Each structure stands twice: as structure tokens, then as C-alpha cells.
Coordinates of N, CA and C in Angstrom, one line a residue:
M8 N 1.1 -1.2 0.4 CA -0.3 0.0 0.4 C 0.6 1.4 -0.5
G9 N 1.9 0.8 1.0 CA 2.5 2.4 0.9 C 3.4 2.5 -0.8
G10 N 3.7 1.5 -1.1 CA 4.0 2.2 -3.1 C 3.7 2.2 -3.8
G11 N 2.6 2.0 -3.6 CA 1.6 2.8 -4.6 C 0.7 4.1 -4.0
V12 N 0.8 3.9 -2.6 CA 1.2 6.1 -2.6 C 2.4 6.5 -2.3
A13 N 3.2 6.4 -2.5 CA 4.6 7.1 -3.2 C 4.7 7.1 -4.6
R14 N 4.3 6.1 -5.4 CA 3.9 6.5 -7.0 C 3.1 7.1 -7.1
G15 N 2.0 7.4 -6.2 CA 1.2 8.2 -6.9 C 1.5 9.5 -6.3
V16 N 1.8 9.9 -5.6 CA 2.8 10.7 -4.5 C 3.8 12.1 -6.3
V17 N 4.1 11.1 -7.0 CA 5.4 11.4 -7.7 C 4.5 11.6 -8.9
F18 N 3.7 10.9 -9.3 CA 2.8 11.7 -10.8 C 1.9 11.9 -10.5
A19 N 1.0 12.5 -9.2 CA 0.2 14.0 -8.7 C 1.7 15.0 -8.5
A20 N 2.8 15.1 -7.7 CA 3.4 16.2 -8.7 C 2.9 16.4 -9.7
V21 N 4.2 15.4 -10.9 CA 4.5 15.6 -12.2 C 3.0 16.4 -12.9
G22 N 1.9 16.0 -12.7 CA 1.0 16.5 -13.3 C 0.6 17.8 -12.6
V23 N 0.7 18.0 -11.5 CA 0.3 19.3 -10.8 C 1.7 20.2 -12.0
F24 N 3.1 19.9 -11.9 CA 3.5 20.9 -13.4 C 3.4 21.0 -14.6
V25 N 3.6 20.0 -14.5 CA 2.5 19.5 -16.4 C 0.7 20.9 -16.2
L26 N 0.3 20.8 -14.8 CA -1.0 21.8 -15.2 C -0.1 23.6 -15.5
V27 N 0.4 23.6 -14.3 CA 1.1 24.8 -14.6 C 1.5 25.2 -15.8
A28 N 2.1 24.3 -16.1 CA 2.7 24.5 -17.5 C 1.5 24.9 -18.6
A29 N 0.8 24.1 -18.9 CA 0.7 25.0 -19.4 C -1.0 25.9 -19.3
V30 N -1.3 26.3 -18.1 CA -2.2 27.8 -17.3 C -1.1 28.2 -17.8
R31 N 0.2 28.3 -17.6 CA 1.3 29.6 -18.5 C 1.3 29.2 -19.6
F32 N 1.8 29.1 -20.4 CA 2.0 28.8 -21.5 C 3.2 28.6 -21.5
D33 N 3.9 27.6 -20.8 CA 5.5 27.7 -20.8 C 6.1 26.0 -20.8
P34 N 6.0 25.2 -21.3 CA 6.3 24.3 -22.4 C 7.7 23.7 -21.2
D35 N 8.5 24.9 -21.3 CA 9.7 24.7 -20.8 C 9.6 24.2 -19.2
E36 N 7.9 25.4 -18.3 CA 8.3 24.5 -16.8 C 7.4 23.3 -16.4
A37 N 7.6 22.4 -17.7 CA 7.0 21.2 -17.5 C 7.8 19.6 -17.5
K38 N 7.6 19.1 -16.5 CA 8.9 18.0 -15.6 C 8.4 16.8 -15.9
G39 N 9.6 15.8 -15.7 CA 9.3 15.1 -15.9 C 9.6 14.5 -13.9
V40 N 9.6 13.3 -14.2 CA 10.8 12.6 -12.8 C 11.5 12.5 -12.2
D41 N 12.1 13.5 -13.0 CA 13.5 13.5 -12.5 C 13.2 14.3 -11.8
A42 N 12.6 15.9 -12.7 CA 12.9 16.8 -12.3 C 12.3 17.5 -11.2
T43 N 11.3 16.3 -10.7 CA 10.3 16.2 -9.6 C 10.4 15.8 -8.2
L44 N 11.6 14.4 -8.4 CA 12.4 14.5 -7.9 C 13.2 15.7 -7.4
R45 N 13.3 16.5 -8.0 CA 15.3 16.8 -7.7 C 14.2 18.5 -6.9
S46 N 13.3 18.2 -7.2 CA 12.3 19.6 -6.4 C 11.4 19.5 -5.2
F47 N 12.2 18.1 -5.3 CA 11.6 18.1 -3.9 C 12.6 17.8 -2.7
A48 N 14.3 18.2 -3.2 CA 15.4 17.6 -3.3 C 15.2 18.7 -2.7
Q49 N 14.7 20.7 -2.2 CA 15.2 21.6 -2.3 C 13.9 21.9 -0.7
T50 N 12.8 21.1 -1.1 CA 11.5 21.7 -0.2 C 12.4 21.9 1.6
P51 N 12.8 22.4 2.3 CA 13.2 22.0 3.8 C 13.6 20.8 4.5
A52 N 11.6 19.4 3.5 CA 12.1 18.3 4.7 C 12.6 17.1 3.1
G53 N 13.4 18.6 2.6 CA 14.3 17.3 1.3 C 14.1 16.8 0.9
P54 N 16.1 16.1 1.9 CA 16.4 14.8 1.9 C 15.5 13.4 3.1
W55 N 14.1 14.2 3.6 CA 13.5 13.1 4.5 C 12.6 12.4 3.8
L56 N 12.0 12.9 2.3 CA 11.3 13.1 1.7 C 11.7 12.3 0.5
L57 N 12.5 12.7 -0.2 CA 13.1 11.5 -0.9 C 13.4 10.1 -0.6
V58 N 13.7 10.6 0.7 CA 14.6 8.7 1.0 C 12.9 8.3 1.3
T59 N 11.4 8.8 1.8 CA 10.9 8.0 1.8 C 9.6 8.3 0.8
V60 N 10.1 8.8 -0.5 CA 9.5 8.0 -2.2 C 10.1 7.5 -2.0
A61 N 11.4 7.8 -1.7 CA 12.4 5.6 -3.1 C 11.7 4.9 -1.8
I62 N 11.7 5.5 -0.8 CA 11.2 2.9 0.2 C 10.4 3.1 0.3
G63 N 9.1 3.7 -0.9 CA 7.4 3.6 -1.3 C 7.8 3.5 -2.3
L64 N 9.0 3.7 -3.3 CA 8.4 3.4 -4.7 C 10.3 2.0 -4.4
I65 N 10.8 1.8 -4.3 CA 11.1 0.0 -4.1 C 10.3 -0.8 -3.4
L66 N 9.4 -0.4 -2.2 CA 8.2 -1.3 -1.7 C 6.9 -2.4 -2.7
F67 N 7.0 -0.8 -3.6 CA 5.5 -0.7 -5.4 C 6.9 -1.8 -6.0
G68 N 7.8 -1.9 -6.5 CA 8.6 -2.4 -6.4 C 8.6 -4.1 -6.7
V69 N 8.9 -4.2 -4.9 CA 9.6 -5.8 -4.7 C 7.7 -6.1 -5.0
F70 N 6.6 -5.3 -5.1 CA 5.5 -5.8 -5.4 C 4.9 -6.4 -5.9
S71 N 5.4 -5.3 -6.8 CA 5.2 -5.8 -8.2 C 6.2 -7.2 -8.9
F72 N 6.5 -7.1 -8.6 CA 8.1 -8.4 -9.5 C 6.8 -10.3 -8.3
A73 N 7.2 -9.4 -7.1 CA 6.2 -11.1 -6.3 C 4.6 -11.0 -7.4
S74 N 4.0 -9.9 -7.4 CA 2.7 -9.7 -8.4 C 2.9 -10.6 -9.6
A75 N 4.1 -10.0 -10.3 CA 4.8 -10.9 -11.6 C 5.0 -12.8 -11.3
R76 N 5.4 -12.5 -9.8 CA 6.1 -14.1 -9.9 C 5.4 -15.2 -9.6
W77 N 4.8 -14.8 -9.1 CA 3.3 -15.8 -7.9 C 1.6 -15.4 -8.1
R78 N 0.8 -14.4 -8.9 CA 0.2 -14.7 -8.6 C -0.7 -15.0 -10.2
R79 N -2.0 -15.8 -9.6 CA -2.5 -16.6 -10.6 C -3.2 -16.1 -11.5
L80 N -3.8 -15.9 -12.8 CA -4.5 -14.6 -13.3 C -5.9 -16.0 -13.8

């Protein structure tokens, strides 16, 4: 569950950057996942936020691997 939340936070932040770029008519403001994570690092809780997101994304990766390996369709 934590992995899905972390993934959602990253994609929601990317979506916010895309919306801001669309409203301001400036395509240079649209950021991808890399630039979004870099902007997380510039916040006051930067390193801790990045660690939390990294742990969540690792959990999502483990869940995806386990789901692909042992889930029966």
C-alpha cells in the first residue's frame, strides 16, 4: 500500500507541473519524474522526503515483482 501511495505522490507532482505549464503557456515548466524528484530535494524536508519516496518506490517494485511471479490469473 505504501508503494502505491509513493508512486501516486510522484505522478501527482508531475501532473501539477504539467498543469502549471499549461496554465502559464510555458512548456519549459513541464517536468518529468527526474525534475520532480529534484524539486522535492529543494524543499525544507528534502532529504527525508526523497528517502520516504525512495522506500515507497522500492516497496512498489517488490510488490510488482511478487505479483508477476506468484499471482495466478
